[in-house]
Every structure is written in structure tokens, then in C-alpha cells.
CSV table of C-alpha atoms in Angstrom, one decimal:
chain,number,residue,atom,x,y,z
A,1,UNK,CA,108.1,86.2,91.2
A,2,UNK,CA,111.4,88.0,91.9
A,3,UNK,CA,111.7,88.7,95.6
A,4,UNK,CA,113.9,91.1,97.6
A,5,UNK,CA,113.5,94.0,95.2
A,6,UNK,CA,114.6,97.5,96.2
A,7,UNK,CA,118.2,97.2,97.3
A,8,UNK,CA,120.2,97.3,94.1
A,9,UNK,CA,119.6,99.6,91.1
A,10,UNK,CA,121.8,97.6,88.8
A,11,UNK,CA,120.5,94.1,89.6
A,12,UNK,CA,116.9,95.1,90.1
A,13,UNK,CA,116.9,97.0,86.8
A,14,UNK,CA,118.3,93.9,85.1
A,15,UNK,CA,115.5,91.8,86.6
A,16,UNK,CA,112.8,94.3,85.7
A,17,UNK,CA,114.0,94.2,82.0
A,18,UNK,CA,113.5,90.4,81.8
A,19,UNK,CA,110.9,89.5,79.3
A,20,UNK,CA,107.6,87.9,80.0
A,21,UNK,CA,105.0,87.8,82.8
A,22,UNK,CA,107.3,88.2,85.8
A,23,UNK,CA,106.1,89.7,89.0
A,24,UNK,CA,108.2,91.6,91.5
A,25,UNK,CA,108.0,91.8,95.3
A,26,UNK,CA,109.5,94.9,96.9
A,27,UNK,CA,110.8,95.3,100.4
A,28,UNK,CA,108.8,98.1,102.0
A,29,UNK,CA,111.6,100.5,103.0
A,30,UNK,CA,114.5,99.5,100.8
A,31,UNK,CA,116.3,102.4,99.3
A,32,UNK,CA,115.1,102.0,95.7
A,33,UNK,CA,111.8,100.2,96.2
A,34,UNK,CA,109.5,103.1,95.4
A,35,UNK,CA,111.5,104.2,92.3
A,36,UNK,CA,111.7,100.6,91.0
A,37,UNK,CA,108.1,99.9,91.7
A,38,UNK,CA,107.1,102.9,89.5
A,39,UNK,CA,109.3,101.5,86.8
A,40,UNK,CA,107.8,98.0,87.2
A,41,UNK,CA,104.3,99.6,86.8
A,42,UNK,CA,105.4,101.4,83.6
A,43,UNK,CA,106.6,98.0,82.3
A,44,UNK,CA,103.2,96.5,83.1
A,45,UNK,CA,104.7,94.1,85.7
A,46,UNK,CA,102.7,92.9,88.7
A,47,UNK,CA,103.9,94.4,92.0
A,48,UNK,CA,103.8,92.9,95.4
A,49,UNK,CA,104.8,94.0,98.9
A,50,UNK,CA,107.6,91.7,100.2
A,51,UNK,CA,106.5,92.0,103.9
A,52,UNK,CA,109.3,91.2,106.4
A,53,UNK,CA,108.0,88.6,108.9
A,54,UNK,CA,109.7,87.1,111.9
A,55,UNK,CA,111.8,84.0,111.5
A,56,UNK,CA,112.5,81.0,113.7
A,57,UNK,CA,116.2,82.1,113.7
A,58,UNK,CA,115.5,85.7,114.9
A,59,UNK,CA,117.1,87.3,111.8
A,60,UNK,CA,116.9,91.1,112.0
A,61,UNK,CA,114.0,92.3,109.9
A,62,UNK,CA,114.7,96.0,109.6
A,63,UNK,CA,112.0,98.7,109.3
A,64,UNK,CA,108.6,97.3,108.5
A,65,UNK,CA,109.2,93.9,110.2
A,66,UNK,CA,106.2,92.3,111.9
A,67,UNK,CA,106.7,90.0,114.8
A,68,UNK,CA,104.8,87.7,117.1
A,69,UNK,CA,105.3,90.0,120.1
A,70,UNK,CA,103.3,92.8,118.5
A,71,UNK,CA,99.7,93.4,119.6
A,72,UNK,CA,97.0,93.4,117.0
A,73,UNK,CA,96.9,97.2,116.6
A,74,UNK,CA,100.6,97.6,116.2
A,75,UNK,CA,100.9,94.6,113.8
A,76,UNK,CA,98.1,95.9,111.6
A,77,UNK,CA,99.5,99.5,111.7
A,78,UNK,CA,103.0,98.3,110.5
A,79,UNK,CA,101.4,96.1,107.8
A,80,UNK,CA,99.3,99.1,106.5
A,81,UNK,CA,102.5,101.3,106.5
A,82,UNK,CA,104.3,98.6,104.5
A,83,UNK,CA,101.5,98.5,102.0
A,84,UNK,CA,101.4,102.2,101.7
A,85,UNK,CA,105.2,102.3,101.1
A,86,UNK,CA,105.0,100.5,97.7
A,87,UNK,CA,102.9,101.9,94.9
A,88,UNK,CA,100.6,99.9,92.5
A,89,UNK,CA,100.4,96.8,94.6
A,90,UNK,CA,98.2,93.9,93.7
A,91,UNK,CA,99.4,91.5,96.4
A,92,UNK,CA,101.6,90.7,99.4
A,93,UNK,CA,104.1,87.9,100.1
A,94,UNK,CA,106.2,87.2,103.1
A,95,UNK,CA,109.9,88.0,103.3
A,96,UNK,CA,111.3,85.2,105.5
A,97,UNK,CA,108.5,84.5,108.1
A,98,UNK,CA,109.3,80.9,109.1
A,99,UNK,CA,108.0,81.7,112.6
A,100,UNK,CA,105.2,84.2,111.8
A,101,UNK,CA,103.5,82.3,109.0
A,102,UNK,CA,103.0,79.3,111.3
A,103,UNK,CA,100.9,81.4,113.8
A,104,UNK,CA,97.2,81.4,113.3
A,105,UNK,CA,96.4,84.7,115.0
A,106,UNK,CA,99.1,86.7,113.2
A,107,UNK,CA,98.2,85.2,109.8
A,108,UNK,CA,94.5,86.0,110.5
A,109,UNK,CA,95.5,89.6,111.2
A,110,UNK,CA,97.6,89.6,108.0
A,111,UNK,CA,94.7,88.4,105.9
A,112,UNK,CA,92.3,90.9,107.4
A,113,UNK,CA,94.6,93.7,106.3
A,114,UNK,CA,95.4,92.2,102.9
A,115,UNK,CA,91.7,91.6,102.2
A,116,UNK,CA,90.7,95.1,103.5
A,117,UNK,CA,93.2,96.6,101.0
A,118,UNK,CA,91.8,94.5,98.1
A,119,UNK,CA,95.0,92.5,97.6
A,120,UNK,CA,95.9,88.8,97.6
A,121,UNK,CA,98.5,86.9,99.6
A,122,UNK,CA,101.2,84.7,98.2
A,123,UNK,CA,102.9,82.5,100.8
A,124,UNK,CA,106.6,82.1,100.1
A,125,UNK,CA,106.2,78.9,102.1
A,126,UNK,CA,109.4,79.3,104.2
A,127,UNK,CA,108.1,76.6,106.6
A,128,UNK,CA,106.0,73.5,106.1
A,129,UNK,CA,104.0,74.6,109.1
A,130,UNK,CA,102.6,77.7,107.4
A,131,UNK,CA,99.0,78.5,108.0
A,132,UNK,CA,98.8,81.4,105.6
A,133,UNK,CA,96.9,79.5,103.0
A,134,UNK,CA,94.4,78.3,105.5
A,135,UNK,CA,93.9,81.7,107.0
A,136,UNK,CA,93.5,83.3,103.5
A,137,UNK,CA,90.8,80.7,102.7
A,138,UNK,CA,89.0,81.4,106.0
A,139,UNK,CA,89.1,85.1,105.2
A,140,UNK,CA,87.4,84.3,101.8
A,141,UNK,CA,90.3,85.6,99.7
A,142,UNK,CA,92.7,84.5,97.1
A,143,UNK,CA,95.8,82.8,98.7
A,144,UNK,CA,98.6,81.3,96.6
A,145,UNK,CA,101.8,79.5,97.6
A,146,UNK,CA,105.2,79.0,96.2
A,147,UNK,CA,105.9,75.8,94.3
A,148,UNK,CA,109.6,76.2,93.6
A,149,UNK,CA,112.4,78.4,94.9
A,150,UNK,CA,114.5,78.7,91.7
A,151,UNK,CA,117.7,79.9,93.3
A,152,UNK,CA,117.7,78.5,96.8
A,153,UNK,CA,121.1,77.1,95.9
A,154,UNK,CA,123.0,79.6,93.9
A,155,UNK,CA,124.8,77.4,91.4
A,156,UNK,CA,124.0,76.9,87.7
A,157,UNK,CA,123.3,73.2,88.0
A,158,UNK,CA,120.9,73.7,90.9
A,159,UNK,CA,119.2,76.5,88.9
A,160,UNK,CA,118.7,74.3,85.9
A,161,UNK,CA,117.4,71.5,88.0
A,162,UNK,CA,114.8,73.7,89.8
A,163,UNK,CA,113.8,75.3,86.5
A,164,UNK,CA,113.1,71.8,85.0
A,165,UNK,CA,111.0,71.0,88.1
A,166,UNK,CA,109.0,74.2,87.6
A,167,UNK,CA,108.4,73.3,84.0
A,168,UNK,CA,107.2,69.8,85.0
A,169,UNK,CA,104.8,71.2,87.6
A,170,UNK,CA,103.5,73.7,85.2
A,171,UNK,CA,102.9,71.1,82.6
A,172,UNK,CA,101.1,68.9,85.1
A,173,UNK,CA,98.9,71.6,86.8
A,174,UNK,CA,98.8,74.3,84.2
A,175,UNK,CA,100.9,76.7,86.3
A,176,UNK,CA,103.7,76.8,88.7
A,177,UNK,CA,104.5,79.6,91.2
A,178,UNK,CA,108.3,80.1,91.1
A,179,UNK,CA,110.1,82.5,93.4
A,180,UNK,CA,113.6,83.7,92.6
A,181,UNK,CA,115.9,86.6,93.6
A,182,UNK,CA,117.7,89.3,91.8
A,183,UNK,CA,121.1,87.6,91.7
A,184,UNK,CA,123.3,87.9,88.6
A,185,UNK,CA,123.3,84.2,88.0
A,186,UNK,CA,119.5,83.9,88.3
A,187,UNK,CA,119.0,86.9,86.0
A,188,UNK,CA,121.3,85.3,83.4
């Protein structure tokens, strides 16, 4: 899965043109998200919403961010708007979210909306305290989680090391959920 899609035409187009079964997660109100999501759909790529969620470091989320201070109605309204902003979605994953994904109530609300919309949830696993998978299971829906961040450290040796780990996990379990970002080095 390539996260953080929608901000750069050049890098995002390069990512979209990668071969193979790569999925793409688009930020809900990034400048190029809708245009690039249509292109991804034409290329038969899976499309996810990359939903901005509150962090423990209070990093600004921008439009479409959901936070722990929102009431249920506001939270769900913003999440519905985010889903509506990206065409051809099959799922949702969290953008950041180290605070929010650890909160049972907000993750329950998230899963209620995601399930209602006929989508699945992929936990980017930005915290070891995440309850997203548990809440997805309680909601009776498909919930996945990231196994490897490919480009958490943006240097070629680290990328190769993470790629080798991903291959090892895939060989052992039959699959590996890898998240990367549309950086030049990662795309190369």
C-alpha cells in the first residue's frame, strides 16, 4: 500500500505506474487526490481513504482530521465526508493516528462508519496500543494491519532491509502487508 497519495502529481503518477498489485491510500482533501484516484481506478488498482487521525504529538491534521475531542455525530460526519471525497474506495486506513487508534470509543465509531459503507479497515499500526483490529473484529468486519513500513527510514540500505523482512514474512505467512510512501527513493 502506498500511503499519502494526493499531494504530488509527479511522484504520485510514478507510484501509480508501478507494476503489480499495489494499492493506494489517498488523503481526503489533498489537491490531486480525486484526479489520481480516478487514474488508479482506470489502472485497476485498489483505492483506500487515508483518513487523518489524531496523533500523540498533536501534529496538525488538516481538513478531514478526526480527533478525540469530537462528539460521535461530528466524528462520523467528518469520516463520511472523507469517504465521499475519494472515488472507488474499497477500504480505509489511518493517516498517523497514534492517539486515536488507541481509543476504543473512537475506533468503534470508525468501524461503524466503515462497515456501514461496505469497506474494510487497514490499521497502519502507528502505535502498539492500537485497538483498531479488535474493534473491527467486534464489528464483524474485515480488519487488517500493517506488517512492515518499507520506508520508515529513507535510505537505500534500510529500504532493502525492510523489503527482505517483508519477503520473509510473506514466505512464512503467505502474505505481508507493506506500507510505503511516494518518495523518489521508494519508487525506484
